[in-house]
Short mmCIF file of C-alpha atoms in Angstrom, two decimals:
data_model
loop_
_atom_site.label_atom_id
_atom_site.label_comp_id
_atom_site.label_asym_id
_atom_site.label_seq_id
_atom_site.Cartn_x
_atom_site.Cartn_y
_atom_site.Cartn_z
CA UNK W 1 216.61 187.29 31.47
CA UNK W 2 214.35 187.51 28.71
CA UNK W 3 212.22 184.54 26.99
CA UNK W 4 214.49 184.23 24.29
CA UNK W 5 217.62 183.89 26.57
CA UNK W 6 216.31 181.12 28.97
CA UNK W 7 215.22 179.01 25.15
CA UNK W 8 218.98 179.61 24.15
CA UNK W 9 220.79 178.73 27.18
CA UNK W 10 217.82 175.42 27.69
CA UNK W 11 219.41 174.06 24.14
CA UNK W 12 222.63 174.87 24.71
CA UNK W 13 222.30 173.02 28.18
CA UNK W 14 220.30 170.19 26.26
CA UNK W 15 223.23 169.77 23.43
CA UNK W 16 226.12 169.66 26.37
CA UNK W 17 224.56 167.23 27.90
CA UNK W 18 223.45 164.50 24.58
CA UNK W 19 227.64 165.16 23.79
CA UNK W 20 228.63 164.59 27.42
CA UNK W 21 226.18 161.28 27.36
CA UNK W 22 227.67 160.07 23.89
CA UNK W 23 230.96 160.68 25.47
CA UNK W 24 230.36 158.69 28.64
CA UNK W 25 229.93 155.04 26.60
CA UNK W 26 230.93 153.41 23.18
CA UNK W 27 230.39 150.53 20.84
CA UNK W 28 232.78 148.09 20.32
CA UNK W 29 232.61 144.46 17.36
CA UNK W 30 233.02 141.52 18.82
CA UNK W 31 233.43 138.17 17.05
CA UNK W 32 230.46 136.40 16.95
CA UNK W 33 230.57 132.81 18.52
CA UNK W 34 230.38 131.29 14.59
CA UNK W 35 232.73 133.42 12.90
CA UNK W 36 235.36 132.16 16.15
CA UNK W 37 234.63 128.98 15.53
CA UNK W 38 235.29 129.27 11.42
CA UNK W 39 238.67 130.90 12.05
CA UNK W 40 239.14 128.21 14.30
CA UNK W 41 238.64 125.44 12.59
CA UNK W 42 240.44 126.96 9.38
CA UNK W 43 243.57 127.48 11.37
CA UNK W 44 243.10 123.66 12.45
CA UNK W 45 242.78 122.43 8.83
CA UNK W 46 245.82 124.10 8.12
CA UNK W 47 247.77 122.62 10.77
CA UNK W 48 246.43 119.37 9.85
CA UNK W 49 247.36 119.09 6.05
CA UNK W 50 250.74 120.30 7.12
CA UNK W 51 250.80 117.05 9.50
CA UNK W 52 250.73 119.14 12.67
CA UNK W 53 247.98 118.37 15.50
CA UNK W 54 247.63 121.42 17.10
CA UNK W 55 245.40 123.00 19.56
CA UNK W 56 243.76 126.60 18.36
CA UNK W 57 241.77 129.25 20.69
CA UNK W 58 239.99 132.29 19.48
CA UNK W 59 239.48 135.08 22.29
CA UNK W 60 237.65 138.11 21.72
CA UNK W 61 239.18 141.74 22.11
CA UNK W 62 239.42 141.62 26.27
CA UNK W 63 241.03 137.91 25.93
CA UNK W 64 238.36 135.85 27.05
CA UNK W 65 238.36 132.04 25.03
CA UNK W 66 235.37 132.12 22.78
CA UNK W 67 236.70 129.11 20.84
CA UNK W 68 238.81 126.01 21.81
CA UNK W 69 239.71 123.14 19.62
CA UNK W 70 242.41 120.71 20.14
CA UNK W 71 243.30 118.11 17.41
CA UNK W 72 243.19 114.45 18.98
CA UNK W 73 246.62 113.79 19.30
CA UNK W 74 247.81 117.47 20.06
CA UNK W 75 249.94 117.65 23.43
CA UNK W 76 248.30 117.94 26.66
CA UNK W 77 249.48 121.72 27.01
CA UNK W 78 248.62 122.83 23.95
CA UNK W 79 244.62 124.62 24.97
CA UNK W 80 246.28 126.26 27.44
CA UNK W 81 249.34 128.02 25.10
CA UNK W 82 246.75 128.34 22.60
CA UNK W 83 244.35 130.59 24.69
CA UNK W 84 247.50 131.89 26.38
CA UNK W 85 249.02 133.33 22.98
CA UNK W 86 245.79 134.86 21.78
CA UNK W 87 245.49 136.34 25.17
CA UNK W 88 249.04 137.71 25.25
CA UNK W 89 248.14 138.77 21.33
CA UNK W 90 245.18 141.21 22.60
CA UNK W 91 246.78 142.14 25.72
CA UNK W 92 249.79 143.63 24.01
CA UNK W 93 247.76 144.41 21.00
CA UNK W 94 250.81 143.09 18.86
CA UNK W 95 251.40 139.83 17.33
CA UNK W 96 253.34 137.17 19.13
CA UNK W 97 256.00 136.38 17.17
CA UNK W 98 257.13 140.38 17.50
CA UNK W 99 256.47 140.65 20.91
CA UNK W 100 258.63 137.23 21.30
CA UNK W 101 261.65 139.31 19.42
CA UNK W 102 260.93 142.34 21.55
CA UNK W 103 261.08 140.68 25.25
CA UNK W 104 264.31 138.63 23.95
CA UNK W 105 266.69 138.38 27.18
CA UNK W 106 268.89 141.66 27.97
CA UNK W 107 265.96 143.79 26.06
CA UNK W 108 264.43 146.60 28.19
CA UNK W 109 260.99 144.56 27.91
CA UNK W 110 262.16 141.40 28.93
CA UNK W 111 260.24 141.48 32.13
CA UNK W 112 257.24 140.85 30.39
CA UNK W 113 258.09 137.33 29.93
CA UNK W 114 257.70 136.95 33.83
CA UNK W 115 254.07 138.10 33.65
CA UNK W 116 251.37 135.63 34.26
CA UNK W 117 249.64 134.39 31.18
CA UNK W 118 252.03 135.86 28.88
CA UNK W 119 253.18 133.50 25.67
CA UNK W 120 256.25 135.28 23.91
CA UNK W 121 256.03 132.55 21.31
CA UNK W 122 255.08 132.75 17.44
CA UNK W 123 251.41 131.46 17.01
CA UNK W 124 249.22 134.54 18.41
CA UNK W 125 247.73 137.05 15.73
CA UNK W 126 245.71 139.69 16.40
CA UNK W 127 242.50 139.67 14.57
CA UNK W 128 241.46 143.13 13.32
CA UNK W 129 239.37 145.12 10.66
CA UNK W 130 238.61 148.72 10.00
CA UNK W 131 240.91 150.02 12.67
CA UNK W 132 239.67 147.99 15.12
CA UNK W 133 240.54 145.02 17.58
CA UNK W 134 238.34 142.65 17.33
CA UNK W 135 240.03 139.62 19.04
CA UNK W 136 243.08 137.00 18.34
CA UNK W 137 243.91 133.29 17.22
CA UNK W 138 246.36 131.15 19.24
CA UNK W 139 247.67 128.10 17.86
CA UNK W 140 250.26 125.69 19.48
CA UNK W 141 251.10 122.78 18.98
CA UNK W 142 253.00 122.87 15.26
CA UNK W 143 256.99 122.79 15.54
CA UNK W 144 257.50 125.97 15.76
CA UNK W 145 256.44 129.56 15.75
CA UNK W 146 257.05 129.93 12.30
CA UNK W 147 254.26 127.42 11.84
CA UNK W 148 251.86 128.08 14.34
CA UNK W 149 251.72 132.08 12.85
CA UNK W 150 251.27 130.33 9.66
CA UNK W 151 247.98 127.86 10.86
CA UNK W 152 246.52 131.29 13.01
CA UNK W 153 246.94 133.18 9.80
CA UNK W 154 244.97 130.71 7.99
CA UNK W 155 242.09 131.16 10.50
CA UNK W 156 242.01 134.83 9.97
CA UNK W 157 242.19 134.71 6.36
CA UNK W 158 239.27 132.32 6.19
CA UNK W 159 237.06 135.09 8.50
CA UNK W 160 238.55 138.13 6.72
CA UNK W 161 235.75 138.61 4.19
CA UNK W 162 233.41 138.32 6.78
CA UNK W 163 235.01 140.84 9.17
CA UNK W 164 235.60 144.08 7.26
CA UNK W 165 233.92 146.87 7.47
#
């Protein structure tokens, strides 16, 4: 093998290996603790104006709590739905209301209702921008899923500006 050979097949060796390294690992957003904590409270303002005491949780894209606020008079289970809707929210990467409508009794999904963790109930919205998942707001505690999904999407709307990309 001549000089020029062993420089081509060097850089081709080099430029395999920088793609197989970029391959190996990527980036991923996350919420940062303040921007969790503005949804958060957003979602709770909402609630409260409506009259509803609530409990809200922000999780980040793998579904662990970041945030956690429960109004003073908000029900004793509330946190736990809360985190446990935002968590089922990432998990399934859908919102909860749909995925309640999806794992409705006799559906072929159904089972997922039997999973630990898992809140089929309105009040769990994904939180995304650009394409990509950044996390999700839980809210229970309002009467009803109809206004629980409306208190979360408060949250996110309040965050949305800061968020896209």
């Amino acid at each position: 093998m001549n000089k020029a050979m062993i420089v081509v097949a060097g850089l081709a060796l080099g430029c395999a290996s920088a793609v197989q390294a970029q391959d190996a690992t990527f980036s991923v957003r996350v919420l940062t603790p303040e921007t969790a904590l503005k949804a958060a409270q957003a979602a709770l303002a909402r609630c409260r104006t409506a009259g509803f005491q609530v409990a809200v949780a922000v999780v980040d894209r793998m579904g662990v709590t970041q945030v956690m606020l429960r109004d003073r008079f908000a029900g004793p289970l509330t946190p736990d739905i809360a985190i446990a809707k935002g968590w089922t929210a990432v998990s399934f990467r859908t919102n909860t209301t749909e995925l309640a409508a999806a794992t409705q009794a006799g559906r072929p999904s159904s089972g997922i209702r039997n999973l630990p963790n898992v809140a089929a109930l309105g009040g769990g919205l994904m939180i995304d921008a650009g394409g990509s998942l950044l996390g999700a707001i839980g809210v229970s505690g309002a009467p009803g899923g109809t206004e629980d999904d409306a208190c979360a999407s408060a949250g996110v709307a309040a965050i949305r500006d800061d968020i896209e990309f």
